[in-house]
PDB file of C-alpha atoms in Angstrom:
ATOM      1  CA  MET A 101      -3.183  46.693  54.923  1.00 46.00           C
ATOM      2  CA  THR A 102      -5.995  47.873  54.133  1.00 49.00           C
ATOM      3  CA  LYS A 103      -8.831  47.286  56.346  1.00 49.00           C
ATOM      4  CA  VAL A 104     -11.815  45.866  54.347  1.00 54.00           C
ATOM      5  CA  ASN A 105     -15.658  44.905  56.866  1.00 59.00           C
ATOM      6  CA  GLY A 106     -13.043  44.345  59.987  1.00 58.00           C
ATOM      7  CA  LYS A 107     -11.180  42.443  58.148  1.00 61.00           C
ATOM      8  CA  HIS A 108      -7.119  42.900  57.059  1.00 59.00           C
ATOM      9  CA  VAL A 109      -6.438  43.003  53.285  1.00 59.00           C
ATOM     10  CA  ASN A 110      -3.567  42.907  51.983  1.00 61.00           C
ATOM     11  CA  THR A 111      -2.745  45.050  48.971  1.00 62.00           C
ATOM     12  CA  VAL A 112      -0.548  45.260  46.497  1.00 60.00           C
ATOM     13  CA  LYS A 113      -0.026  49.178  45.453  1.00 66.00           C
ATOM     14  CA  GLU A 114       0.529  49.679  41.609  1.00 67.00           C
ATOM     15  CA  LYS A 115       3.794  51.476  39.834  1.00 72.00           C
ATOM     16  CA  GLN A 116       1.687  54.607  38.926  1.00 75.00           C
ATOM     17  CA  ARG A 117       2.399  55.137  34.838  1.00 78.00           C
ATOM     18  CA  ILE A 118       4.483  58.091  34.172  1.00 82.00           C
ATOM     19  CA  TRP A 119       2.449  59.733  30.915  1.00 86.00           C
ATOM     20  CA  ARG A 120       4.783  61.195  28.094  1.00 88.00           C
ATOM     21  CA  LYS A 121       4.177  63.148  24.832  1.00 88.00           C
ATOM     22  CA  LEU A 122       5.961  62.350  21.364  1.00 89.00           C
ATOM     23  CA  HIS A 123       6.502  65.710  19.369  1.00 87.00           C
ATOM     24  CA  LEU A 124       7.149  65.563  15.498  1.00 87.00           C
ATOM     25  CA  ALA A 125       7.536  68.106  12.576  1.00 87.00           C
ATOM     26  CA  ASN A 126       7.294  67.438   9.984  1.00 87.00           C
ATOM     27  CA  ASP A 127       8.058  68.527   6.239  1.00 86.00           C
ATOM     28  CA  GLU A 128       4.586  69.625   4.607  1.00 84.00           C
ATOM     29  CA  TYR A 129       5.747  68.404   1.294  1.00 88.00           C
ATOM     30  CA  THR A 130       7.834  65.749   1.551  1.00 91.00           C
ATOM     31  CA  HIS A 131       5.925  63.963   4.566  1.00 90.00           C
ATOM     32  CA  GLU A 132       9.711  63.140   6.617  1.00 91.00           C
ATOM     33  CA  VAL A 133       9.815  63.452  10.183  1.00 91.00           C
ATOM     34  CA  ILE A 134      12.850  66.636  11.195  1.00 88.00           C
ATOM     35  CA  ALA A 135      11.977  66.852  14.337  1.00 88.00           C
ATOM     36  CA  ALA A 136      11.056  64.216  17.337  1.00 90.00           C
ATOM     37  CA  LYS A 137      11.109  64.595  20.761  1.00 90.00           C
ATOM     38  CA  VAL A 138       9.810  62.978  23.852  1.00 90.00           C
ATOM     39  CA  ILE A 139       8.306  64.245  26.530  1.00 88.00           C
ATOM     40  CA  LEU A 140       6.422  64.223  30.624  1.00 88.00           C
ATOM     41  CA  VAL A 141       3.464  64.913  30.011  1.00 83.00           C
ATOM     42  CA  PHE A 142       4.110  67.604  32.799  1.00 84.00           C
ATOM     43  CA  VAL A 143       6.358  69.654  30.724  1.00 82.00           C
ATOM     44  CA  GLY A 144       3.979  71.786  28.764  1.00 76.00           C
ATOM     45  CA  ASN A 145       3.673  72.063  24.927  1.00 72.00           C
ATOM     46  CA  ASN A 146       5.273  75.031  24.494  1.00 68.00           C
ATOM     47  CA  GLU A 147       8.375  74.669  26.731  1.00 78.00           C
ATOM     48  CA  ILE A 148       8.946  72.421  23.665  1.00 80.00           C
ATOM     49  CA  LEU A 149       9.077  73.973  20.950  1.00 78.00           C
ATOM     50  CA  PRO A 150      11.572  75.897  20.698  1.00 77.00           C
ATOM     51  CA  ILE A 151      13.731  72.886  22.087  1.00 81.00           C
ATOM     52  CA  LEU A 152      12.440  71.338  18.816  1.00 82.00           C
ATOM     53  CA  PHE A 153      13.594  73.710  16.811  1.00 79.00           C
ATOM     54  CA  ASN A 154      16.662  75.076  18.034  1.00 79.00           C
ATOM     55  CA  PRO A 155      18.707  72.223  16.088  1.00 78.00           C
ATOM     56  CA  LEU A 156      17.131  71.862  12.802  1.00 79.00           C
ATOM     57  CA  ARG A 157      19.004  73.961   9.909  1.00 80.00           C
ATOM     58  CA  ARG A 158      16.535  74.451   8.042  1.00 80.00           C
ATOM     59  CA  LYS A 159      13.960  77.847   7.418  1.00 83.00           C
ATOM     60  CA  ILE A 160      10.887  76.657   9.125  1.00 85.00           C
ATOM     61  CA  GLN A 161       7.880  79.396   7.029  1.00 86.00           C
ATOM     62  CA  GLN A 162       4.566  77.460   9.629  1.00 87.00           C
ATOM     63  CA  VAL A 163       3.983  75.536  12.027  1.00 85.00           C
ATOM     64  CA  SER A 164       0.890  73.764  12.328  1.00 84.00           C
ATOM     65  CA  ALA A 165      -0.734  72.186  15.130  1.00 83.00           C
ATOM     66  CA  ASP A 166      -3.688  71.437  17.508  1.00 80.00           C
ATOM     67  CA  GLY A 167      -5.547  73.932  19.655  1.00 79.00           C
ATOM     68  CA  ALA A 168      -4.152  72.466  22.837  1.00 78.00           C
ATOM     69  CA  TYR A 169      -1.546  74.821  21.336  1.00 81.00           C
ATOM     70  CA  ASP A 170      -3.857  77.863  21.067  1.00 82.00           C
ATOM     71  CA  THR A 171      -1.148  79.586  24.002  1.00 82.00           C
ATOM     72  CA  ARG A 172       0.102  83.196  24.030  1.00 83.00           C
ATOM     73  CA  ALA A 173       3.430  81.918  25.064  1.00 82.00           C
ATOM     74  CA  TYR A 174       3.498  79.416  22.038  1.00 82.00           C
ATOM     75  CA  HIS A 175       2.187  82.706  19.278  1.00 83.00           C
ATOM     76  CA  HIS A 176       4.598  84.349  20.984  1.00 85.00           C
ATOM     77  CA  VAL A 177       8.008  82.338  20.033  1.00 84.00           C
ATOM     78  CA  LEU A 178       6.881  81.724  16.971  1.00 84.00           C
ATOM     79  CA  LYS A 179       6.715  85.754  16.306  1.00 85.00           C
ATOM     80  CA  ASN A 180      10.050  86.043  17.736  1.00 86.00           C
ATOM     81  CA  GLN A 181      11.457  83.104  14.833  1.00 84.00           C
ATOM     82  CA  GLY A 182       9.659  85.198  11.755  1.00 87.00           C
ATOM     83  CA  ILE A 183       7.341  81.389  11.400  1.00 86.00           C
ATOM     84  CA  THR A 184       3.495  81.270  10.923  1.00 85.00           C
ATOM     85  CA  PRO A 185       0.956  80.321  12.734  1.00 83.00           C
ATOM     86  CA  SER A 186      -1.147  78.001  11.634  1.00 82.00           C
ATOM     87  CA  MET A 187      -3.870  76.301  14.547  1.00 80.00           C
ATOM     88  CA  PRO A 188      -7.987  76.669  16.024  1.00 80.00           C
ATOM     89  CA  PRO A 189      -8.187  78.134  18.551  1.00 81.00           C
ATOM     90  CA  ARG A 190      -9.447  77.126  21.701  1.00 74.00           C
ATOM     91  CA  SER A 191     -13.567  76.392  22.127  1.00 71.00           C
ATOM     92  CA  ASN A 192     -13.416  78.760  25.099  1.00 73.00           C
ATOM     93  CA  ALA A 193     -10.812  81.568  22.989  1.00 75.00           C
ATOM     94  CA  GLY A 194     -11.661  84.746  23.910  1.00 75.00           C
ATOM     95  CA  TYR A 195      -9.634  87.764  21.780  1.00 76.00           C
ATOM     96  CA  TRP A 196      -5.715  89.188  22.104  1.00 78.00           C
ATOM     97  CA  GLU A 197      -4.857  92.598  21.242  1.00 73.00           C
ATOM     98  CA  GLU A 198      -6.295  94.095  18.570  1.00 72.00           C
ATOM     99  CA  TRP A 199      -3.089  93.922  16.114  1.00 72.00           C
ATOM    100  CA  HIS A 200      -2.814  89.977  16.817  1.00 73.00           C
ATOM    101  CA  PRO A 201      -3.559  87.797  13.573  1.00 73.00           C
ATOM    102  CA  ARG A 202      -5.353  85.320  16.145  1.00 77.00           C
ATOM    103  CA  LYS A 203      -8.253  87.940  16.401  1.00 74.00           C
ATOM    104  CA  GLU A 204     -10.032  87.273  12.982  1.00 76.00           C
ATOM    105  CA  VAL A 205     -10.518  83.705  13.699  1.00 76.00           C
ATOM    106  CA  VAL A 206     -11.984  83.955  16.915  1.00 78.00           C
ATOM    107  CA  LYS A 207     -14.057  86.275  15.878  1.00 78.00           C
ATOM    108  CA  VAL A 208     -15.449  83.730  12.769  1.00 75.00           C
ATOM    109  CA  LEU A 209     -15.620  81.541  15.630  1.00 76.00           C
ATOM    110  CA  LYS A 210     -17.525  83.585  17.580  1.00 74.00           C
ATOM    111  CA  GLU A 211     -19.960  84.555  14.755  1.00 74.00           C
ATOM    112  CA  ASP A 212     -20.913  80.666  14.607  1.00 70.00           C
ATOM    113  CA  THR A 213     -19.906  81.204  10.620  1.00 63.00           C
ATOM    114  CA  LEU A 214     -17.207  79.217  10.056  1.00 60.00           C
ATOM    115  CA  ALA A 215     -19.345  76.097   9.157  1.00 66.00           C
ATOM    116  CA  GLU A 216     -21.010  78.489   6.814  1.00 67.00           C
ATOM    117  CA  TRP A 217     -18.124  78.644   5.909  1.00 60.00           C
ATOM    118  CA  LYS A 218     -16.604  74.953   5.104  1.00 65.00           C
ATOM    119  CA  SER A 219     -19.893  74.510   3.283  1.00 69.00           C
ATOM    120  CA  THR A 220     -18.674  76.987   0.542  1.00 63.00           C
ATOM    121  CA  GLY A 221     -15.818  76.503   0.109  1.00 60.00           C
ATOM    122  CA  VAL A 222     -14.834  80.298  -0.636  1.00 55.00           C
ATOM    123  CA  ILE A 223     -11.587  80.729   0.649  1.00 56.00           C
ATOM    124  CA  ILE A 224     -11.387  83.978   2.838  1.00 52.00           C
ATOM    125  CA  ASN A 225      -7.538  86.434   3.263  1.00 50.00           C
ATOM    126  CA  SER A 226      -8.295  88.443   6.082  1.00 47.00           C
ATOM    127  CA  GLN A 227      -5.036  90.752   5.107  1.00 43.00           C
TER     128      GLN A 227
END
């Protein structure tokens, strides 16, 4: 019961929706889905990574993802499995350790040279 303007009005409680996220791993050459996992919204993206990759029998060389996956934990899991991460840093990204390859990418973003680089089409090798 809810009281509105002095009168009692019956209200029906809506069931709260629980969102789910679908994580897919696909082969970049064949576009074949090689792993899929559905998780609830309150499970972190970096928590699903080992679960998604463990049953795979093939060697994963690189993981491409969006900026939501740009976390220390995610990079740590990839490094431990010998996988090269390929994802843009978040817009508010800060510098990590001096040796971390992500540092160069963040530096380019901070200097605002990314738009200039995209217009040239030149590939930058940071090694």
